[in-house]
Coordinates of N, CA and C in Angstrom, one line a residue:
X1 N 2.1 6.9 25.2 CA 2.4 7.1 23.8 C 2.7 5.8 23.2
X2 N 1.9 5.6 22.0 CA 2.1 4.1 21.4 C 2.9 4.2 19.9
X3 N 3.9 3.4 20.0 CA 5.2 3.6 18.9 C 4.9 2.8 17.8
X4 N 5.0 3.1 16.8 CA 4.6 2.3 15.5 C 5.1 2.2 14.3
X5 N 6.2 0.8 14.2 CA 7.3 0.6 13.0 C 6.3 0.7 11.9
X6 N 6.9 1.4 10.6 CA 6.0 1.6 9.5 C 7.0 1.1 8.8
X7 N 7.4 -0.4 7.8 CA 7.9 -0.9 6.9 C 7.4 -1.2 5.5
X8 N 7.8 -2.0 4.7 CA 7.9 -2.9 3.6 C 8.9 -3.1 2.9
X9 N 8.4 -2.6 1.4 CA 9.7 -2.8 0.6 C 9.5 -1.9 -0.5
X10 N 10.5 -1.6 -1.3 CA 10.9 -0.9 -2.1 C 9.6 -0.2 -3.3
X11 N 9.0 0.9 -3.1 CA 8.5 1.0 -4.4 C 6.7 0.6 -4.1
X12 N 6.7 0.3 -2.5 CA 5.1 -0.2 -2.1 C 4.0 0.8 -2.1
X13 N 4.8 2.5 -1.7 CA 4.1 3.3 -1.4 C 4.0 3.9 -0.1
X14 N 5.1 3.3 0.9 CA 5.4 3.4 2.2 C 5.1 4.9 2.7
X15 N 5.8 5.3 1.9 CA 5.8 7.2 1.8 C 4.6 7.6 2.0
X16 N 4.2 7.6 0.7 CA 2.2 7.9 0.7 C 1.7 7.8 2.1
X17 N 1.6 6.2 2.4 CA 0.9 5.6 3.4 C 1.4 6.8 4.5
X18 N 2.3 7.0 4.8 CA 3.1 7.7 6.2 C 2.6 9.1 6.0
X19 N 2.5 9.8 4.7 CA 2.1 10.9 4.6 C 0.3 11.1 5.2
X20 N -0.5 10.1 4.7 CA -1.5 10.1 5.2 C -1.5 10.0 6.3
X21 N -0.9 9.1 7.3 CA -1.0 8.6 8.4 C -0.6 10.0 9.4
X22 N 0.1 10.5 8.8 CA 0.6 12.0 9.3 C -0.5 13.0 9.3
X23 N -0.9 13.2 8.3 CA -2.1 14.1 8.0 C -3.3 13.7 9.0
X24 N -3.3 12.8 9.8 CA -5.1 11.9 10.0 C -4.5 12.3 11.6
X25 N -3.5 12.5 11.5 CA -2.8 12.3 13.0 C -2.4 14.3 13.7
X26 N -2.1 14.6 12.7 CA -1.7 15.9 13.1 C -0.5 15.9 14.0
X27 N -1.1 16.8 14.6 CA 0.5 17.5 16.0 C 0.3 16.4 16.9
X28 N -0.7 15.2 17.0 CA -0.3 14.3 17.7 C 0.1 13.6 17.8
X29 N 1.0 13.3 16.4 CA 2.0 12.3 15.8 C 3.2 12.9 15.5
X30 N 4.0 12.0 16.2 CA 5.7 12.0 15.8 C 6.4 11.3 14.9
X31 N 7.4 11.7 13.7 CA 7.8 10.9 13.0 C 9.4 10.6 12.9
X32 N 10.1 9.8 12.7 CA 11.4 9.3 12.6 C 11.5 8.8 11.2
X33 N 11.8 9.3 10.3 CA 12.4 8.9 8.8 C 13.3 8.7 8.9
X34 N 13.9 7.3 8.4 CA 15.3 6.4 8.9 C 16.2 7.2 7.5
X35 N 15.3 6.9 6.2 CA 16.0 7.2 5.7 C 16.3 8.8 4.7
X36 N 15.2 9.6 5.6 CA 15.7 11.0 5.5 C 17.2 11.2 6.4
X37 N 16.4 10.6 8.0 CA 17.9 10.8 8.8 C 19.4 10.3 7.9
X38 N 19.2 9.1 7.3 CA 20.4 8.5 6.7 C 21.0 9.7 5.6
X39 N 20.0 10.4 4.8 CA 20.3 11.5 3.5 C 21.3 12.4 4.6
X40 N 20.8 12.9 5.6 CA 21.5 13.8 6.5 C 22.9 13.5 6.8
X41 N 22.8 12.4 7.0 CA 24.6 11.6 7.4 C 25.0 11.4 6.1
X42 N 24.5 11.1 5.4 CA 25.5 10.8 3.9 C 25.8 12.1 3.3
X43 N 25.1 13.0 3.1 CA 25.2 14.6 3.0 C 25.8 15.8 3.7
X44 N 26.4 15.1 4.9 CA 26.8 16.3 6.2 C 27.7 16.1 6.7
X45 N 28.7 15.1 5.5 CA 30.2 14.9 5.8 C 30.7 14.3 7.0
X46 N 29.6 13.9 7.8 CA 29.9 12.9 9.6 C 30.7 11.6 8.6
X47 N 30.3 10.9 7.6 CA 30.9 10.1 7.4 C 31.4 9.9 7.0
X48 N 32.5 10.8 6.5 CA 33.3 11.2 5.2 C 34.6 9.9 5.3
X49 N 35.2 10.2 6.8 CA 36.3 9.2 7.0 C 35.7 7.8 7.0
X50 N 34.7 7.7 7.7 CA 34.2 5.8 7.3 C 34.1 5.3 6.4
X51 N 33.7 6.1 5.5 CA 33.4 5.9 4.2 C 34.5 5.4 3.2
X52 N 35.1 6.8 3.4 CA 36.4 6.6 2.5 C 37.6 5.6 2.7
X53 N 37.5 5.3 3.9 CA 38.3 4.3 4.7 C 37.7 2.7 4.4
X54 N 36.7 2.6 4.1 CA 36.2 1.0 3.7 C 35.8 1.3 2.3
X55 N 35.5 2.0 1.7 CA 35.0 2.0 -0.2 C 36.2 2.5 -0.8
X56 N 36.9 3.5 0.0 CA 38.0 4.1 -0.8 C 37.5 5.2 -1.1
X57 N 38.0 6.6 -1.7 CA 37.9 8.0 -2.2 C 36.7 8.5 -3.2
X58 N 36.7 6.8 -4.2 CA 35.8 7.0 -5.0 C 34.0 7.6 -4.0
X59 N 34.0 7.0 -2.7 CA 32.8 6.6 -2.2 C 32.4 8.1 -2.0
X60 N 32.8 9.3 -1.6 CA 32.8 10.6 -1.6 C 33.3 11.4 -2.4
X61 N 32.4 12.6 -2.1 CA 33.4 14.1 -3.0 C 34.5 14.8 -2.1
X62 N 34.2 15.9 -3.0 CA 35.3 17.1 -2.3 C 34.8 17.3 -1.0
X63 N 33.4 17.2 -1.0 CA 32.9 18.4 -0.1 C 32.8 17.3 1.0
X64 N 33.0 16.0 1.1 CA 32.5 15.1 1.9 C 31.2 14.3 2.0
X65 N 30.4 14.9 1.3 CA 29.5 14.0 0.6 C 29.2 12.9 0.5
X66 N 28.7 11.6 0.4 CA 28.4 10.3 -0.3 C 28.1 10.4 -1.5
X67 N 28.8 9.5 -2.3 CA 28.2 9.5 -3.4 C 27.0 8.3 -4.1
X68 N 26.1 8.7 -3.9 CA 25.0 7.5 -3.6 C 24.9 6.9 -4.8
X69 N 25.2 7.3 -6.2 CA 24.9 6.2 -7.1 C 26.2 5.5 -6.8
X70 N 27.8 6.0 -6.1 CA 28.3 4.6 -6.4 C 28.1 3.6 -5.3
X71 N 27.8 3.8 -3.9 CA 27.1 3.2 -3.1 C 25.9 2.3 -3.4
X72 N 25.4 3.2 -4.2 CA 23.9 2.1 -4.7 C 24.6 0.8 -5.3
X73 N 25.5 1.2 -6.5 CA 25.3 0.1 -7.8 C 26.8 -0.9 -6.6
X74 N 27.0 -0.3 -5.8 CA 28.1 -1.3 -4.7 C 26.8 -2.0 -3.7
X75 N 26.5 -1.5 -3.0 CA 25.5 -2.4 -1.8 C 24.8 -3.2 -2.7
X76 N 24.1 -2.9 -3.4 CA 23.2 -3.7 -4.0 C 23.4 -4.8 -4.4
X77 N 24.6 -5.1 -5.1 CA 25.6 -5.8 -6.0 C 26.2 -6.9 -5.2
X78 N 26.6 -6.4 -4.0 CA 27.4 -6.8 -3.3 C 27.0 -6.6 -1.8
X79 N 26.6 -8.2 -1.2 CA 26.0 -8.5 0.2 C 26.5 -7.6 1.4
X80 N 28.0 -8.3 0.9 CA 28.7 -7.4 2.1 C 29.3 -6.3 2.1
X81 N 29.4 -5.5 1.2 CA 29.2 -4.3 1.0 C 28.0 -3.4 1.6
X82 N 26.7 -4.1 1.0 CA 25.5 -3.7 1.7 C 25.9 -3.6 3.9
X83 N 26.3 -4.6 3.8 CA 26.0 -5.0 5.7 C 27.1 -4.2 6.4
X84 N 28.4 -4.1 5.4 CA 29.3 -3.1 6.0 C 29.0 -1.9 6.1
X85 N 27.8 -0.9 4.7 CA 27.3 0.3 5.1 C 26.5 0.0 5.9
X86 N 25.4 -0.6 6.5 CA 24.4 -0.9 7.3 C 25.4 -0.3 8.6
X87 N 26.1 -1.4 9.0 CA 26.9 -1.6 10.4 C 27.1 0.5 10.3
X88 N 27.8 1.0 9.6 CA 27.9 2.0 9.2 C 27.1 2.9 10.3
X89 N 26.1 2.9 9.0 CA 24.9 3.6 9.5 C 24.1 3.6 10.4
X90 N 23.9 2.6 10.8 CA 22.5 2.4 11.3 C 23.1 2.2 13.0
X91 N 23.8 2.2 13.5 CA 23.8 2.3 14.9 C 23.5 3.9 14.7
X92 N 23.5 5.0 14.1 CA 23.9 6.5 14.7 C 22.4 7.1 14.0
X93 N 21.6 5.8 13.2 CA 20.3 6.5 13.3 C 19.7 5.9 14.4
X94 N 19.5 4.7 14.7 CA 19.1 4.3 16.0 C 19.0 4.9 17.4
X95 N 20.6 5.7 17.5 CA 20.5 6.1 18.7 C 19.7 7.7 18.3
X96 N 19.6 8.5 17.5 CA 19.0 9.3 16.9 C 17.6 9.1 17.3
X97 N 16.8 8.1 16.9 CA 15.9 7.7 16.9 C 15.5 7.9 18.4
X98 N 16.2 7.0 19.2 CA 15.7 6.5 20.4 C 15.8 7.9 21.4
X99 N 16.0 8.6 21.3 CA 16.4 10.1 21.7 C 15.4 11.0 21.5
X100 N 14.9 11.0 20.2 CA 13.5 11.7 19.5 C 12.3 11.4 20.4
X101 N 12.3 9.3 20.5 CA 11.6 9.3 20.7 C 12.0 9.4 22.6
X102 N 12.5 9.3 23.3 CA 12.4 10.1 24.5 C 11.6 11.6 24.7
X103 N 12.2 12.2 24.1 CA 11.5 13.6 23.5 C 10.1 13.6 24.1
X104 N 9.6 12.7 22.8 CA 8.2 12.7 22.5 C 7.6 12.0 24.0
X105 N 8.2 11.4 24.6 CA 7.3 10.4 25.8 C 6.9 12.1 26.5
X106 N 7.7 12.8 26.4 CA 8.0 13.5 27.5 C 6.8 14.7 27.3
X107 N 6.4 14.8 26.0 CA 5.2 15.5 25.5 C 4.1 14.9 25.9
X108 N 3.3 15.5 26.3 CA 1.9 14.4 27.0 C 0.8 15.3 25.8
X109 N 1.5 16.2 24.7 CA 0.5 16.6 23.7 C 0.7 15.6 22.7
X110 N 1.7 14.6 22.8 CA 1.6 13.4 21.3 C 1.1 12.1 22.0
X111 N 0.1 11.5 21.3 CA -0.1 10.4 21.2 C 0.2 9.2 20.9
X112 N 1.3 9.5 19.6 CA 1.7 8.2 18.9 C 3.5 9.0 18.2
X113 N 4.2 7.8 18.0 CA 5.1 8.3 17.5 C 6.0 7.2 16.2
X114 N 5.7 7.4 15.3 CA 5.5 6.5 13.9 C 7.4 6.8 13.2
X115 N 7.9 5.4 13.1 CA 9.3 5.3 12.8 C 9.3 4.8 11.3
X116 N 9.8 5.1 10.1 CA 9.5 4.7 9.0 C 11.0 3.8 8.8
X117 N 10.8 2.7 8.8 CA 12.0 2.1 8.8 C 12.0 0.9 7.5
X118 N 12.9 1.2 6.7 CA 12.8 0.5 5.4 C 13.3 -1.1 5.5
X119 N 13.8 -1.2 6.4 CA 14.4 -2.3 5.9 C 15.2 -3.4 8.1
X120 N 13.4 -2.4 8.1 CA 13.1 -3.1 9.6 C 13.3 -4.7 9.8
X121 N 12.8 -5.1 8.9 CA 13.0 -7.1 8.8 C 14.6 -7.0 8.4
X122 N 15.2 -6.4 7.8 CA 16.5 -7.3 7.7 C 17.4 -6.7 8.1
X123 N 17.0 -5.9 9.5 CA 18.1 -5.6 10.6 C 17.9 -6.1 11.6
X124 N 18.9 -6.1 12.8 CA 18.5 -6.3 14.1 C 18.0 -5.5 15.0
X125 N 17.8 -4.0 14.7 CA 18.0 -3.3 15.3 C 16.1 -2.9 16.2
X126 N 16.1 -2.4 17.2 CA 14.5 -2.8 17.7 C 14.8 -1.3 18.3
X127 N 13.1 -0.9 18.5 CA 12.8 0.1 18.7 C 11.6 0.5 20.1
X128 N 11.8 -1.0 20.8 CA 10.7 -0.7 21.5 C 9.2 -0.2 21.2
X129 N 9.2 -1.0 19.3 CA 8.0 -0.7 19.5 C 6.8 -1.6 19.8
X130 N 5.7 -0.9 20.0 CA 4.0 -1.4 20.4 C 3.6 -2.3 19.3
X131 N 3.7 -2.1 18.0 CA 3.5 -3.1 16.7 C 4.2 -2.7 15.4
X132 N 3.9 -3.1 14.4 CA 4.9 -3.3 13.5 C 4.0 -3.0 11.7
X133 N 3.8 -2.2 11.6 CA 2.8 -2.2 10.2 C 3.5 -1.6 8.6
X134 N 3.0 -3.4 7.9 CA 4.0 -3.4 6.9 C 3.2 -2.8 5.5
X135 N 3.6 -1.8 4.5 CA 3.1 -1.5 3.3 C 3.0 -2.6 1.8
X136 N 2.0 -3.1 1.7 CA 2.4 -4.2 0.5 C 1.8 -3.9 -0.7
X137 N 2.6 -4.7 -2.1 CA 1.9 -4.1 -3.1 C 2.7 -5.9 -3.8
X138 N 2.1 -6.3 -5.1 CA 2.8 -7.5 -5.3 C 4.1 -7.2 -5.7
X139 N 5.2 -8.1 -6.1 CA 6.4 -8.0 -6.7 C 6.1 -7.8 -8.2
X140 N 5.3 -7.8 -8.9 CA 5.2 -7.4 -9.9 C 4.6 -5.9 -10.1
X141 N 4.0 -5.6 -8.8 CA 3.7 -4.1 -9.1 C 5.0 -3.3 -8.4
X142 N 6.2 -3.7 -7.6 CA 7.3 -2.7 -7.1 C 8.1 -2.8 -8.7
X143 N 8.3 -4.0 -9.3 CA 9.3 -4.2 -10.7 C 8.7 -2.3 -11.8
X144 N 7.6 -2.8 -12.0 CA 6.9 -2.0 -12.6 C 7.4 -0.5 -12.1
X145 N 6.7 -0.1 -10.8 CA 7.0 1.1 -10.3 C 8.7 1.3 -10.6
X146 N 9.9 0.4 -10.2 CA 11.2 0.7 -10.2 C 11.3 1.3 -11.2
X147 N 10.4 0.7 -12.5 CA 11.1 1.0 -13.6 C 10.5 2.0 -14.5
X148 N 9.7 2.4 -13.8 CA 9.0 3.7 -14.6 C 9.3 5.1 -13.4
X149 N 8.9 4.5 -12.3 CA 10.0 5.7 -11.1 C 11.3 6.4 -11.0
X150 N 11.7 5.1 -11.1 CA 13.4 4.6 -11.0 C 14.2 5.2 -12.1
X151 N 13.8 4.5 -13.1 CA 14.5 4.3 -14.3 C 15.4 3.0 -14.7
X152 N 15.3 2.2 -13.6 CA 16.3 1.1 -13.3 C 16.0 0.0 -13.8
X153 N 17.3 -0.3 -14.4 CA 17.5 -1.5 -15.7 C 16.8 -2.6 -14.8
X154 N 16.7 -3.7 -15.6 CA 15.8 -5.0 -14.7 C 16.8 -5.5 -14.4
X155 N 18.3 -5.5 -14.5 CA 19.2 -6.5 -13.6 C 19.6 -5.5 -12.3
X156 N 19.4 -4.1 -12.1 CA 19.3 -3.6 -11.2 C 17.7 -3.6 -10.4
X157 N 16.6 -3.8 -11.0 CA 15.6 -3.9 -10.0 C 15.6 -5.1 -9.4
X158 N 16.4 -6.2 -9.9 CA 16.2 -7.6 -9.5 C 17.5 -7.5 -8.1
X159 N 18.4 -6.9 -8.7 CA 19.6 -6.9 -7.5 C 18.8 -6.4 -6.1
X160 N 18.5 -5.3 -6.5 CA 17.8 -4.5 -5.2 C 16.6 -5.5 -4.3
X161 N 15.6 -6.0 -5.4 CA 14.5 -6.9 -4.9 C 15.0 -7.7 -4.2
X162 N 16.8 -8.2 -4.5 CA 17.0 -9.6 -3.8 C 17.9 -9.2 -2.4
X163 N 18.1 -8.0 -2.3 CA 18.5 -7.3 -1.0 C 17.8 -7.7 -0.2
X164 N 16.5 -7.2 -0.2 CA 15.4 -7.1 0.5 C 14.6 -8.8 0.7
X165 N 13.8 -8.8 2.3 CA 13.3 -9.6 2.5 C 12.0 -9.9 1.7
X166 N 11.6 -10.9 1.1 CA 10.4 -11.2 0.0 C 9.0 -10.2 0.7
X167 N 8.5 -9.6 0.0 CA 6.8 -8.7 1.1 C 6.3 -9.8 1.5
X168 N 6.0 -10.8 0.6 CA 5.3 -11.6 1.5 C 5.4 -12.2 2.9
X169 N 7.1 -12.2 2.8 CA 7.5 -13.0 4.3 C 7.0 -11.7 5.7
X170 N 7.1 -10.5 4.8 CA 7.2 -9.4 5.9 C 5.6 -9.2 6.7
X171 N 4.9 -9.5 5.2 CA 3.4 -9.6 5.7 C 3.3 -10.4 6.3
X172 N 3.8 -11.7 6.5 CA 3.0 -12.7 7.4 C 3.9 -12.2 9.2
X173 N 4.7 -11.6 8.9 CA 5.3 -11.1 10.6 C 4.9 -9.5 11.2
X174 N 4.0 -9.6 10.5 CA 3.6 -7.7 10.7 C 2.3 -8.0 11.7
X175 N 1.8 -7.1 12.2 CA 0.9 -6.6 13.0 C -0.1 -6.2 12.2
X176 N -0.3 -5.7 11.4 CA -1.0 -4.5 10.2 C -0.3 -4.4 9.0
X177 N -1.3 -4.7 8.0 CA -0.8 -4.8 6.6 C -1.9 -3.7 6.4
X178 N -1.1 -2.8 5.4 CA -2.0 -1.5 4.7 C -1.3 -2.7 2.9
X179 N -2.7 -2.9 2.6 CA -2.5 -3.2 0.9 C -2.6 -2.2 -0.1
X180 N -1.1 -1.7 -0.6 CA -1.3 -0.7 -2.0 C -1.9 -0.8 -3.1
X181 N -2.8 -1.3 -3.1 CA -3.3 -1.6 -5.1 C -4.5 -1.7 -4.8
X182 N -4.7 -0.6 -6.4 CA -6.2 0.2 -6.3 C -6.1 1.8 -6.0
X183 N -7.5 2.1 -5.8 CA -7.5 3.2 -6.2 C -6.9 3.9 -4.5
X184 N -6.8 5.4 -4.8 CA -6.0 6.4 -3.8 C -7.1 6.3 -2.5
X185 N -8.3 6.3 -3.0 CA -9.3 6.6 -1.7 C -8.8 5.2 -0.9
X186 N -8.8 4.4 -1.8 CA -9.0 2.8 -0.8 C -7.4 2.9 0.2
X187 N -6.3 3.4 0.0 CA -5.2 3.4 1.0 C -6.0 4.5 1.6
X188 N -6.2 5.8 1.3 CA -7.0 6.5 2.7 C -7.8 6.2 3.8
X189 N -8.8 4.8 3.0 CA -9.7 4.2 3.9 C -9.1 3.3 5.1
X190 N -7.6 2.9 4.7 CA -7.7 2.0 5.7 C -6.4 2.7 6.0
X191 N -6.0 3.9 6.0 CA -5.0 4.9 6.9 C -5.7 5.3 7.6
X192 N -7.2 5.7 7.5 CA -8.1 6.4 8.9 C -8.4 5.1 9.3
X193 N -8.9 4.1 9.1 CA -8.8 2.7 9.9 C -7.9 2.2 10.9
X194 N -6.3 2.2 10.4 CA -5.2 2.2 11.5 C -5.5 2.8 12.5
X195 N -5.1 4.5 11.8 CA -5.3 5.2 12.9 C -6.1 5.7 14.3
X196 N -7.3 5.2 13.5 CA -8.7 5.2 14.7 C -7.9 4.1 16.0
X197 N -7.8 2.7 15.1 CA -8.0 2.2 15.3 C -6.6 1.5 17.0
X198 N -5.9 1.5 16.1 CA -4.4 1.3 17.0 C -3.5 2.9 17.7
X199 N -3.9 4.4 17.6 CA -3.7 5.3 18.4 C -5.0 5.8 19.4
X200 N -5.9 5.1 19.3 CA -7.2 6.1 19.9 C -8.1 4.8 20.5
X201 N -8.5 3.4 19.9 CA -9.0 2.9 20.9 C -8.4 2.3 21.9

């Protein structure tokens, strides 16, 4: 079974791409969404005490909850705030992860098993995977998207952009670059391309 980090950055189209990649793949692809898993912990009250113990009361509801916009306009804003929820989080998707993918070794009906990890370059965290395939689109086409997607003022698309490692730096350390721009067929063309190409030959 061959494991395959699916990255970039904000607003590239990462989703799409992974959605295709899924569809071309069927039942013999596995998938790990870091940050569906993360919606689950922010939503299911596991973190209710961490939370509210480092942001304070505001950071949650009644119900235990996260409260994501004030998390957002805090990480974003503020470095270490961002690296404190990271530390947070991301050891309890990790081990999550690495568990799944156990699972799957143990399936001799999957072939491949595809980890969507957003923000793969500016963690430490490793996955034992086989290669590393980053989604790109320019920084002027994620601004754009933010803010017709989003809704998000330009001193918050700029905060967020400057969270994140530059695309370009990510593209020159990737394995596989899928380029977003242009029309819908041309990402399809080279999602059945990957996939031929790095699960099957």
């Amino acid at each position: 079974m061959k494991t395959l980090i699916v990255t970039g950055g904000i607003a590239t189209g990462k989703s799409t791409f992974i959605r295709l990649l899924m569809e071309a793949g069927g039942a013999r692809l596995r998938l790990f969404d870091c940050d569906a898993e993360a919606g689950r912990l922010l939503d299911g009250g596991t973190l209710k005490a961490p939370l509210s113990s480092v942001f304070g009361p505001a950071s949650v509801d009644s119900s235990g909850k996260a409260d994501r916009h004030f998390l957002r306009e805090l990480v974003f804003r503020n470095p270490e705030s961002r690296r404190t929820l990271e530390g947070i989080i991301h050891p309890l998707l990790h081990q999550e992860c690495l568990a799944q993918m156990l699972a799957a070794r143990q399936n001799t009906e999957v072939d491949g098993f595809v980890i969507d990890v957003p923000l793969f370059f500016e963690t430490s965290a490793r996955y034992c995977q086989d290669a590393v395939c980053v989604v790109a689109v320019s920084r002027g086409t994620q601004k754009t998207r933010l803010a017709i997607r989003n809704g998000f003022r330009e001193d918050m698309i700029e905060a967020i952009l400057a969270a994140q490692r530059p695309i370009m730096e990510k593209v020159a350390a990737a394995d596989f670059v899928i380029w977003n721009e242009g029309p819908p067929d041309l990402l399809r063309q080279q999602t059945q391309r990957l996939y031929q190409h790095f699960f099957h030959d």
